[in-house]
Structure formats: structure tokens, C-alpha cells
Amino acid sequence: MKVTIVGAGNVGATCADVISYRGIASEVVLLDIKEGFAEGKAMDIMQCASNTGFNTRVSGVTNDYSKTANSNVVVITSGIPRKPGMTREELIGINAGIVKGVAENVLKYSPEAIIVVVSNPMDTMTYLTLKATGLPRNRVIGMGGALDSSRFKYFLSKALDKPITDIQGMVIGGHGDTTMIPLTRLASYNGSPVGDFLAADVLEQVAADTMVGGATLTKLLGTSAWYAPGASVAYLVDSILNDQKKMIACSVFLEGECGQEDICLGVPCIIGANGLEEIVDIALNDEEKAKLAKSADAVRAMNADLKEVLV
């Protein structure tokens, strides 16, 4: 199985590293526009092989899409990362043109590939990719919910003082500081609702911390995070390539599900060999439904800025 990652920056390189270390794919191609950058990252990763024992072949190329031919999955991380004080939404004008061009180029050489979009604002870039390429919705997936959910579980584990591996939780809605919806009511610790262990005000703080999880790291690091985002992409790619059919919150095109149409938004999905295989209809209460509708309105407002790019 072959994976191409477009954008060899921190997130892309970390994704390649995790995929290689875990043996998720037999081949990974890193592509970047900066001369020698992807080649250097690939070489650095490959020089870990003898010490970590992986057999994945990792190569890097400078803007040569022919080397990405016959990829099963293409991950798009291209675009500028957030800087302190910058929202994901502010990136739209810069990253829209980049993502559209990348999607068109990779499909010339891998017409059957499933595309995973990471570039921000992720929901809008996923929508752009779907509309610009005309691909069926199962083959264009936005990675945001997997990352947001991992952050949610991290904050829950801190509040509970329990292992993160014993905790289940999901974040739906837009992949933005004000649009994501941590489902605290449905989160659990070894099968028991977390509300049985944590007071309401603590759960509210967990949700608040989750929503600004990315911004918090950007402020601390001076740029966007990369370890958790890269690992989250690899987790999603693993479910596709190995047909694991995991339930993962992903941004996908909705056709009436959750009361929404003509929008890419984070919802619970079954991810397998065909990409999006099913949208899971979980039982949201009225408050959660209202939050999801508000989140969708905010994402649609950003999508309106794509008119010129999609002409």
C-alpha cells in the first residue's frame, strides 16, 4: 500500500514517521515545493529504520507529482500553519488555492486515491477539495475530529486522573475553536459515563480546554502543533488501508445527515477500505443538535469565501 503526503512540514513528516514506525503502509512518498526539504525529511526517517525495525520505504521529492503515482491514500497538509493569535479561518484565502492545485495534481497520477485533508480551515478545505475534484464523497475525508477527540480524551484523563486508554470520547462539528462540540454527555470511563465521576463545572472546563486545545499549543510553541496532528492522520490512514472500520469523527460531505446538506462537517464515521463507509446516527439531545446547527452555520459562512476559487 502506498501513501503520499503532500507537505513535508512538521505535521506531514510526523505523519510519515508514525506510518513508517507502525508499518501501516509499505511505501510513503513525501512531497514538498521547497527544494530538497522532503528528500531530507525522508532520509532522516529512513535512517531510523535499523534502530526501530520498520520496513516501510520512505522517499522525498520536490514538486514531482509523477513520483506519487498509484497512491492508495493522499494526505494534504499543504499550506501555511497558524501563528500565535491567528485563527484557522484567517488561513482560508492563502490555503484555498494551494489545496485546490494539490488535489488536481495528485489525481492526475492517482485517480483512484482517497484524499485526506489536513490543511486549515479543514472543513472548508475538505469542501473545496470535494467540489473542485468532483470525487464521490466517500473519497474525500477531513481529518479534524480524530485530533480534537484525542485532545478531548487527554483533558478528560487529566480531570479523572485515569489512563487515557480507558477513556472514550468524541468531538463533532467544525474543526475550529468556536465550532467544535466535545460530547461530554456521551464520554465514558471504562463504560461508565464520565459525569458519574466529574462535576458539571469540571466537564464544562474540559470542553472549554478542548476547544482551544490547538490555540493553546500554538501560543506555547509559536506555531501549530504537530505530534498529535501527525499521529491522528496516521490513525485515520491506518483505518483506511487496513479496512479497520473504526468509528472516527471526520469531516465529510453531508446529504441530509444530522439535518445538514451541502457542507463538510465533523460527524461520527465508519472509516474503511472505501474511505467513508457509513455516517453513524448517534442520538444527540436538543442542546447538542442546536450546537451542531450553529457550528454548521459558521462553517457555511467560511465556505462562502470559496466562490472565486471554485469558478
XYZ file of N, CA, C and O in Angstrom, residues 95-188:
376
model
N -4.682 29.374 1.801
C -4.582 27.930 1.627
C -5.526 27.341 0.582
O -5.280 26.251 0.063
N -6.593 28.059 0.235
C -7.565 27.516 -0.719
C -6.936 27.226 -2.077
O -7.126 26.144 -2.649
N -6.191 28.180 -2.604
C -5.554 27.981 -3.905
C -4.528 26.868 -3.876
O -4.397 26.088 -4.832
N -3.792 26.765 -2.764
C -2.769 25.727 -2.623
C -3.415 24.345 -2.630
O -3.000 23.439 -3.372
N -4.441 24.157 -1.823
C -5.087 22.853 -1.681
C -5.743 22.419 -2.985
O -5.655 21.250 -3.388
N -6.395 23.328 -3.674
C -7.054 23.003 -4.953
C -6.033 22.502 -5.966
O -6.248 21.493 -6.642
N -4.908 23.196 -6.060
C -3.873 22.787 -7.000
C -3.285 21.427 -6.660
O -3.040 20.596 -7.547
N -3.067 21.187 -5.389
C -2.516 19.904 -4.951
C -3.466 18.764 -5.291
O -3.054 17.723 -5.836
N -4.740 18.935 -4.978
C -5.722 17.881 -5.232
C -5.783 17.534 -6.719
O -5.828 16.345 -7.106
N -5.772 18.542 -7.567
C -5.829 18.297 -9.005
C -4.582 17.574 -9.494
O -4.660 16.675 -10.340
N -3.417 17.934 -8.972
C -2.163 17.308 -9.402
C -2.050 15.857 -8.969
O -1.607 14.997 -9.741
N -2.442 15.548 -7.739
C -2.290 14.161 -7.277
C -3.239 13.230 -8.023
O -2.888 12.066 -8.295
N -4.405 13.721 -8.390
C -5.368 12.865 -9.078
C -4.952 12.553 -10.513
O -5.431 11.573 -11.109
N -4.058 13.343 -11.084
C -3.532 13.031 -12.418
C -2.779 11.706 -12.406
O -2.781 10.962 -13.389
N -2.142 11.409 -11.296
C -1.302 10.217 -11.196
C -1.900 9.125 -10.313
O -1.481 7.974 -10.384
N -2.865 9.484 -9.491
C -3.529 8.505 -8.617
C -5.038 8.755 -8.653
O -5.628 9.205 -7.671
N -5.668 8.458 -9.804
C -7.092 8.797 -9.971
C -8.042 8.066 -9.049
O -9.187 8.485 -8.879
N -7.582 6.975 -8.422
C -8.453 6.202 -7.532
C -8.158 6.466 -6.058
O -8.727 5.803 -5.185
N -7.286 7.410 -5.770
C -6.850 7.639 -4.383
C -7.972 8.203 -3.516
O -8.863 8.919 -3.985
N -7.907 7.868 -2.243
C -8.729 8.510 -1.218
C -7.917 9.681 -0.682
O -6.734 9.534 -0.370
N -8.539 10.849 -0.607
C -7.836 12.052 -0.175
C -8.208 12.390 1.267
O -9.394 12.475 1.608
N -7.195 12.590 2.083
C -7.376 13.021 3.467
C -6.871 14.451 3.583
O -5.700 14.724 3.303
N -7.747 15.357 3.951
C -7.416 16.773 4.030
C -7.094 17.165 5.468
O -7.870 16.880 6.387
N -5.935 17.807 5.637
C -5.500 18.260 6.953
C -5.379 19.783 6.996
O -5.528 20.402 8.045
N -5.133 20.389 5.847
C -4.915 21.836 5.761
C -6.090 22.607 6.358
O -7.250 22.228 6.196
N -5.779 23.705 7.011
C -6.798 24.537 7.657
C -7.201 25.738 6.797
O -6.411 26.206 5.993
N -8.440 26.237 6.972
C -9.504 25.699 7.828
C -10.031 24.391 7.239
O -10.521 24.365 6.116
N -9.896 23.324 7.995
C -10.018 21.968 7.484
C -11.374 21.652 6.864
O -11.451 21.059 5.793
N -12.468 22.030 7.513
C -13.790 21.718 6.959
C -13.991 22.398 5.610
O -14.516 21.799 4.670
N -13.558 23.638 5.513
C -13.694 24.391 4.271
C -12.766 23.848 3.192
O -13.138 23.758 2.018
N -11.552 23.440 3.564
C -10.626 22.864 2.591
C -11.113 21.491 2.112
O -10.893 21.118 0.958
N -11.792 20.751 2.979
C -12.367 19.470 2.577
C -13.489 19.696 1.573
O -13.585 19.014 0.541
N -14.340 20.668 1.858
C -15.433 21.029 0.949
C -14.877 21.483 -0.395
O -15.366 21.081 -1.465
N -13.842 22.302 -0.361
C -13.194 22.783 -1.582
C -12.659 21.613 -2.410
O -12.855 21.546 -3.625
N -11.972 20.682 -1.748
C -11.400 19.534 -2.448
C -12.479 18.705 -3.122
O -12.340 18.278 -4.281
N -13.576 18.459 -2.417
C -14.679 17.683 -2.963
C -15.283 18.366 -4.184
O -15.482 17.748 -5.239
N -15.563 19.654 -4.058
C -16.209 20.391 -5.147
C -15.274 20.583 -6.340
O -15.696 20.500 -7.497
N -13.993 20.839 -6.086
C -13.043 21.114 -7.164
C -12.715 19.859 -7.964
O -12.450 19.927 -9.170
N -12.723 18.685 -7.306
C -12.344 17.446 -7.979
C -13.533 16.670 -8.527
O -13.385 15.866 -9.448
N -14.719 16.871 -7.940
C -15.886 16.102 -8.357
C -15.862 14.659 -7.892
O -16.627 13.826 -8.386
N -15.015 14.348 -6.921
C -14.930 12.987 -6.409
C -16.180 12.623 -5.607
O -16.840 13.504 -5.046
N -16.499 11.340 -5.527
C -17.601 10.926 -4.647
C -17.219 11.195 -3.202
O -16.040 11.179 -2.840
N -18.212 11.406 -2.368
C -17.935 11.872 -1.014
C -17.172 10.873 -0.149
O -16.506 11.272 0.801
N -17.222 9.595 -0.497
C -16.505 8.613 0.319
C -14.990 8.745 0.181
O -14.235 8.249 1.019
N -14.531 9.466 -0.867
C -13.100 9.541 -1.136
C -12.460 10.867 -0.718
O -11.273 11.086 -0.990
N -13.203 11.724 -0.061
C -12.642 12.987 0.446
C -13.007 13.112 1.923
O -14.181 13.265 2.271
N -11.998 13.030 2.781
C -12.219 12.981 4.225
C -11.359 14.037 4.905
O -10.157 14.118 4.663
N -11.972 14.829 5.743
C -11.232 15.830 6.508
C -10.845 15.292 7.875
O -11.681 14.765 8.607
N -9.544 15.412 8.194
C -9.053 14.944 9.489
C -9.063 16.105 10.481
O -8.248 17.000 10.401
N -10.006 16.099 11.358
C -10.068 17.128 12.393
C -10.618 16.538 13.665
O -10.078 16.712 14.753
N -11.701 15.785 13.499
C -12.352 15.176 14.657
C -11.474 14.172 15.379
O -11.541 14.043 16.601
N -10.626 13.460 14.623
C -9.728 12.494 15.267
C -8.768 13.205 16.207
O -8.493 12.738 17.324
N -8.256 14.345 15.762
C -7.347 15.139 16.591
C -8.089 15.770 17.766
O -7.640 15.684 18.920
N -9.217 16.405 17.481
C -9.982 17.057 18.545
C -10.428 16.040 19.601
O -10.409 16.325 20.806
N -10.802 14.847 19.143
C -11.233 13.809 20.082
C -10.069 13.326 20.945
O -10.249 13.033 22.133
N -8.876 13.244 20.366
C -7.714 12.816 21.161
C -7.382 13.860 22.223
O -6.989 13.518 23.342
N -7.549 15.137 21.879
C -7.322 16.199 22.863
C -8.400 16.163 23.950
O -8.107 16.380 25.138
N -9.609 15.898 23.549
C -10.721 15.781 24.497
C -10.426 14.679 25.516
O -10.558 14.876 26.743
N -9.987 13.540 25.035
C -9.685 12.415 25.928
C -8.488 12.720 26.828
O -8.439 12.272 27.979
N -7.560 13.508 26.311
C -6.420 13.926 27.135
C -6.886 14.766 28.320
O -6.494 14.517 29.473
N -7.730 15.749 28.047
C -8.212 16.608 29.134
C -9.125 15.840 30.093
O -9.115 16.101 31.306
N -9.889 14.897 29.573
C -10.699 14.050 30.451
C -9.814 13.199 31.353
O -10.088 13.046 32.545
N -8.737 12.654 30.795
C -7.850 11.808 31.595
C -7.174 12.606 32.702
O -6.962 12.102 33.811
N -6.847 13.864 32.408
C -6.255 14.721 33.435
C -7.260 14.999 34.550
O -6.918 14.957 35.738
N -8.494 15.305 34.159
C -9.518 15.615 35.155
C -9.863 14.381 35.997
O -10.092 14.482 37.209
N -9.879 13.225 35.371
C -10.214 11.979 36.079
C -9.017 11.390 36.816
O -9.193 10.576 37.728
N -7.820 11.785 36.369
C -6.579 11.177 36.864
C -6.589 9.672 36.610
O -6.261 8.857 37.480
N -6.987 9.324 35.381
C -7.067 7.932 34.953
C -6.385 7.787 33.584
O -6.220 8.755 32.852
N -5.994 6.560 33.206
C -5.305 6.356 31.932
C -6.165 6.779 30.740
O -7.364 6.462 30.680
N -5.549 7.462 29.802
C -6.279 7.944 28.630
C -6.813 6.784 27.802
O -7.841 6.903 27.127
N -6.129 5.630 27.857
C -6.565 4.464 27.089
C -7.855 3.850 27.637
O -8.477 3.019 26.966
N -8.264 4.239 28.837
C -9.512 3.742 29.416
C -10.685 4.688 29.140
O -11.796 4.449 29.626
N -10.440 5.733 28.381
C -11.440 6.779 28.198
C -11.908 6.834 26.747
O -11.104 6.743 25.819
N -13.210 6.953 26.571
C -13.803 7.128 25.249
C -14.491 8.482 25.186
O -15.152 8.902 26.143
N -14.305 9.178 24.073
C -14.942 10.483 23.911
C -14.812 10.933 22.477
O -13.889 10.523 21.770
N -15.732 11.771 22.048
C -15.742 12.213 20.655
C -16.086 13.690 20.561
O -16.881 14.211 21.354
N -15.475 14.340 19.575
C -15.764 15.744 19.283
C -16.309 15.823 17.867
O -15.688 15.319 16.920
N -17.467 16.438 17.705
C -18.075 16.606 16.384
C -18.138 18.102 16.059
O -17.673 18.941 16.827
N -18.714 18.415 14.904
C -18.841 19.809 14.494
C -17.630 20.285 13.726
O -16.767 19.505 13.311
N -17.535 21.594 13.526
C -16.431 22.172 12.784
C -15.121 22.087 13.543
O -15.103 22.120 14.779
N -14.028 21.998 12.797
C -12.701 21.926 13.400
C -12.191 23.347 13.641
O -11.266 23.817 12.991
N -12.827 24.027 14.578
C -12.471 25.400 14.906
C -12.640 25.660 16.387
O -13.367 24.936 17.084
N -11.989 26.714 16.869
C -12.002 26.996 18.306
C -13.403 27.263 18.852
O -13.660 27.061 20.040
N -14.298 27.731 17.986
C -15.654 28.062 18.445
C -16.710 27.141 17.851
O -17.893 27.279 18.178
N -16.297 26.210 16.998
C -17.287 25.392 16.288
C -17.276 23.921 16.671
O -18.208 23.194 16.336
N -16.229 23.465 17.362
C -16.206 22.052 17.745
C -17.103 21.793 18.955
O -17.350 22.692 19.769
N -17.592 20.560 19.050
C -18.551 20.193 20.087
C -18.067 18.935 20.809
O -18.289 17.806 20.342
N -17.387 19.086 21.941
C -17.000 17.917 22.723
C -18.254 17.306 23.364
O -18.986 17.983 24.080
N -18.504 16.053 23.091
C -19.717 15.408 23.581
C -19.487 14.860 24.992
O -19.320 13.651 25.201
N -19.517 15.752 25.959
C -19.250 15.366 27.347
C -20.301 14.400 27.877
O -19.999 13.505 28.674
N -21.540 14.552 27.431
C -22.624 13.696 27.911
C -22.394 12.232 27.541
O -22.801 11.314 28.279
N -21.750 12.000 26.406
C -21.568 10.642 25.899
C -20.193 10.055 26.199
O -19.934 8.889 25.898
N -19.300 10.861 26.763
C -17.955 10.375 27.083
C -18.028 9.370 28.232
O -18.900 9.458 29.109
N -17.082 8.418 28.226
C -17.140 7.368 29.248
C -15.755 6.973 29.737
O -14.749 7.152 29.050
